[in-house]
């Protein structure tokens, strides 16, 4: 059986390149009843910090799901796919509201997706402390 494991802090160059390309992703969060909630998102990957970031509105269901998991965070996954290439990042998600953390997430989003997000005073960032990665870039 093939193995597709990656070190989230030191991924293979092709894996990292894939995460720097412009791709729509999905975020899977657990609902309070344990069922998965999967939504399309933009994701940025910072292997040096072992973080993935998703900017979103503080009133979104994904934020509610992460907050419902408690202060330790929610176990989540983000994924992207393009043809035969795919990549998944897994970890513990928390919601950050600090202006500097949101600004850093917006900067990284603008860099990856080549567009600056519209101003949004209700924006927060879901930060995912990475515990695992897999895929083939």
mmCIF file of C-alpha atoms in Angstrom:
data_model
loop_
_atom_site.group_PDB
_atom_site.id
_atom_site.type_symbol
_atom_site.label_atom_id
_atom_site.label_comp_id
_atom_site.label_asym_id
_atom_site.label_seq_id
_atom_site.Cartn_x
_atom_site.Cartn_y
_atom_site.Cartn_z
ATOM 1 C CA UNK A 1 0.000 0.000 0.000
ATOM 2 C CA UNK A 2 1.337 3.444 -0.934
ATOM 3 C CA UNK A 3 2.087 5.943 1.800
ATOM 4 C CA UNK A 4 1.384 9.611 1.298
ATOM 5 C CA UNK A 5 2.459 10.971 4.692
ATOM 6 C CA UNK A 6 4.179 14.343 4.821
ATOM 7 C CA UNK A 7 5.888 16.156 7.687
ATOM 8 C CA UNK A 8 3.681 19.258 8.173
ATOM 9 C CA UNK A 9 6.721 21.254 9.320
ATOM 10 C CA UNK A 10 9.036 20.100 6.526
ATOM 11 C CA UNK A 11 7.003 18.869 3.554
ATOM 12 C CA UNK A 12 8.411 17.675 0.250
ATOM 13 C CA UNK A 13 9.071 20.567 -2.176
ATOM 14 C CA UNK A 14 6.345 19.424 -4.597
ATOM 15 C CA UNK A 15 3.808 19.286 -1.744
ATOM 16 C CA UNK A 16 4.659 22.813 -0.627
ATOM 17 C CA UNK A 17 4.537 24.090 -4.205
ATOM 18 C CA UNK A 18 1.049 22.617 -4.557
ATOM 19 C CA UNK A 19 -0.068 24.503 -1.422
ATOM 20 C CA UNK A 20 1.285 27.756 -2.862
ATOM 21 C CA UNK A 21 -0.751 27.438 -6.055
ATOM 22 C CA UNK A 22 -4.202 28.994 -6.216
ATOM 23 C CA UNK A 23 -6.730 26.253 -5.375
ATOM 24 C CA UNK A 24 -10.105 26.217 -3.686
ATOM 25 C CA UNK A 25 -10.029 24.018 -0.591
ATOM 26 C CA UNK A 26 -12.445 22.430 1.847
ATOM 27 C CA UNK A 27 -12.517 22.703 5.623
ATOM 28 C CA UNK A 28 -14.086 19.896 7.621
ATOM 29 C CA UNK A 29 -15.147 20.738 11.182
ATOM 30 C CA UNK A 30 -17.079 18.579 13.640
ATOM 31 C CA UNK A 31 -20.602 19.671 14.481
ATOM 32 C CA UNK A 32 -21.610 19.364 18.158
ATOM 33 C CA UNK A 33 -23.342 16.053 17.297
ATOM 34 C CA UNK A 34 -20.078 14.729 15.802
ATOM 35 C CA UNK A 35 -21.175 14.809 12.167
ATOM 36 C CA UNK A 36 -18.812 16.481 9.666
ATOM 37 C CA UNK A 37 -19.477 19.985 8.337
ATOM 38 C CA UNK A 38 -17.593 20.480 5.036
ATOM 39 C CA UNK A 39 -17.400 23.877 3.345
ATOM 40 C CA UNK A 40 -15.315 25.512 0.599
ATOM 41 C CA UNK A 41 -12.643 27.924 1.852
ATOM 42 C CA UNK A 42 -9.368 29.554 0.980
ATOM 43 C CA UNK A 43 -6.470 28.151 3.020
ATOM 44 C CA UNK A 44 -2.917 29.278 3.558
ATOM 45 C CA UNK A 45 -0.183 26.944 4.760
ATOM 46 C CA UNK A 46 2.763 28.061 6.880
ATOM 47 C CA UNK A 47 5.005 25.023 7.468
ATOM 48 C CA UNK A 48 7.578 27.011 9.467
ATOM 49 C CA UNK A 49 4.905 27.855 12.057
ATOM 50 C CA UNK A 50 3.106 24.510 11.515
ATOM 51 C CA UNK A 51 -0.112 26.453 10.889
ATOM 52 C CA UNK A 52 -2.869 26.542 8.304
ATOM 53 C CA UNK A 53 -5.127 29.596 8.301
ATOM 54 C CA UNK A 54 -8.680 30.230 7.115
ATOM 55 C CA UNK A 55 -10.187 33.720 7.197
ATOM 56 C CA UNK A 56 -13.921 33.870 7.761
ATOM 57 C CA UNK A 57 -16.815 35.733 9.355
ATOM 58 C CA UNK A 58 -17.167 35.336 13.121
ATOM 59 C CA UNK A 59 -20.843 34.314 12.681
ATOM 60 C CA UNK A 60 -20.134 31.378 10.356
ATOM 61 C CA UNK A 61 -21.088 27.787 11.191
ATOM 62 C CA UNK A 62 -17.437 26.732 10.927
ATOM 63 C CA UNK A 63 -16.489 29.219 13.652
ATOM 64 C CA UNK A 64 -19.381 28.025 15.833
ATOM 65 C CA UNK A 65 -18.234 24.425 15.373
ATOM 66 C CA UNK A 66 -14.644 25.224 16.349
ATOM 67 C CA UNK A 67 -15.758 27.230 19.388
ATOM 68 C CA UNK A 68 -18.129 24.443 20.478
ATOM 69 C CA UNK A 69 -15.168 22.068 20.746
ATOM 70 C CA UNK A 70 -13.777 24.064 23.674
ATOM 71 C CA UNK A 71 -10.498 25.830 24.438
ATOM 72 C CA UNK A 72 -8.288 22.905 23.370
ATOM 73 C CA UNK A 73 -9.586 23.281 19.826
ATOM 74 C CA UNK A 74 -11.485 21.205 17.297
ATOM 75 C CA UNK A 75 -9.934 18.379 15.274
ATOM 76 C CA UNK A 76 -10.263 19.526 11.665
ATOM 77 C CA UNK A 77 -8.900 18.906 8.194
ATOM 78 C CA UNK A 78 -8.360 21.101 5.151
ATOM 79 C CA UNK A 79 -7.994 19.556 1.731
ATOM 80 C CA UNK A 80 -7.375 20.549 -1.868
ATOM 81 C CA UNK A 81 -7.423 18.506 -5.047
ATOM 82 C CA UNK A 82 -6.437 19.138 -8.664
ATOM 83 C CA UNK A 83 -6.550 16.165 -10.989
ATOM 84 C CA UNK A 84 -4.338 13.427 -9.534
ATOM 85 C CA UNK A 85 -2.723 15.820 -7.048
ATOM 86 C CA UNK A 86 -4.237 16.165 -3.607
ATOM 87 C CA UNK A 87 -3.185 17.389 -0.184
ATOM 88 C CA UNK A 88 -4.682 17.264 3.308
ATOM 89 C CA UNK A 89 -3.577 19.087 6.444
ATOM 90 C CA UNK A 90 -4.923 17.989 9.832
ATOM 91 C CA UNK A 91 -4.767 19.552 13.255
ATOM 92 C CA UNK A 92 -6.415 21.385 16.118
ATOM 93 C CA UNK A 93 -8.295 24.539 15.173
ATOM 94 C CA UNK A 94 -8.904 27.584 17.327
ATOM 95 C CA UNK A 95 -10.534 30.908 16.500
ATOM 96 C CA UNK A 96 -8.342 34.006 16.756
ATOM 97 C CA UNK A 97 -9.733 37.513 16.889
ATOM 98 C CA UNK A 98 -6.553 39.495 17.556
ATOM 99 C CA UNK A 99 -6.171 42.170 14.873
ATOM 100 C CA UNK A 100 -2.521 41.295 14.143
ATOM 101 C CA UNK A 101 -3.343 37.592 13.656
ATOM 102 C CA UNK A 102 -6.255 38.409 11.351
ATOM 103 C CA UNK A 103 -4.071 40.862 9.401
ATOM 104 C CA UNK A 104 -1.362 38.218 8.938
ATOM 105 C CA UNK A 105 -3.952 35.730 7.694
ATOM 106 C CA UNK A 106 -5.352 38.335 5.275
ATOM 107 C CA UNK A 107 -1.831 39.095 3.984
ATOM 108 C CA UNK A 108 -1.144 35.424 3.341
ATOM 109 C CA UNK A 109 -4.550 34.979 1.691
ATOM 110 C CA UNK A 110 -3.868 37.941 -0.634
ATOM 111 C CA UNK A 111 -0.493 36.447 -1.551
ATOM 112 C CA UNK A 112 -1.832 32.981 -2.354
ATOM 113 C CA UNK A 113 -5.119 33.955 -3.992
ATOM 114 C CA UNK A 114 -3.831 37.124 -5.693
ATOM 115 C CA UNK A 115 -6.613 39.313 -4.346
ATOM 116 C CA UNK A 116 -6.954 41.385 -1.214
ATOM 117 C CA UNK A 117 -9.978 40.416 0.860
ATOM 118 C CA UNK A 118 -12.609 43.145 1.183
ATOM 119 C CA UNK A 119 -12.583 44.901 4.554
ATOM 120 C CA UNK A 120 -14.708 43.044 7.093
ATOM 121 C CA UNK A 121 -14.884 44.157 10.739
ATOM 122 C CA UNK A 122 -16.385 40.752 11.626
ATOM 123 C CA UNK A 123 -13.465 38.789 10.165
ATOM 124 C CA UNK A 124 -11.634 36.254 12.320
ATOM 125 C CA UNK A 125 -9.053 33.622 11.511
ATOM 126 C CA UNK A 126 -9.299 29.924 12.172
ATOM 127 C CA UNK A 127 -5.755 28.830 12.965
ATOM 128 C CA UNK A 128 -5.018 25.136 12.658
ATOM 129 C CA UNK A 129 -2.025 23.837 14.649
ATOM 130 C CA UNK A 130 -0.893 21.090 12.312
ATOM 131 C CA UNK A 131 -0.497 17.557 13.608
ATOM 132 C CA UNK A 132 -0.460 15.735 10.297
ATOM 133 C CA UNK A 133 -0.232 16.083 6.541
ATOM 134 C CA UNK A 134 -0.621 13.755 3.608
ATOM 135 C CA UNK A 135 -1.047 13.844 -0.115
ATOM 136 C CA UNK A 136 0.757 13.830 -3.400
ATOM 137 C CA UNK A 137 1.716 17.179 -4.789
#
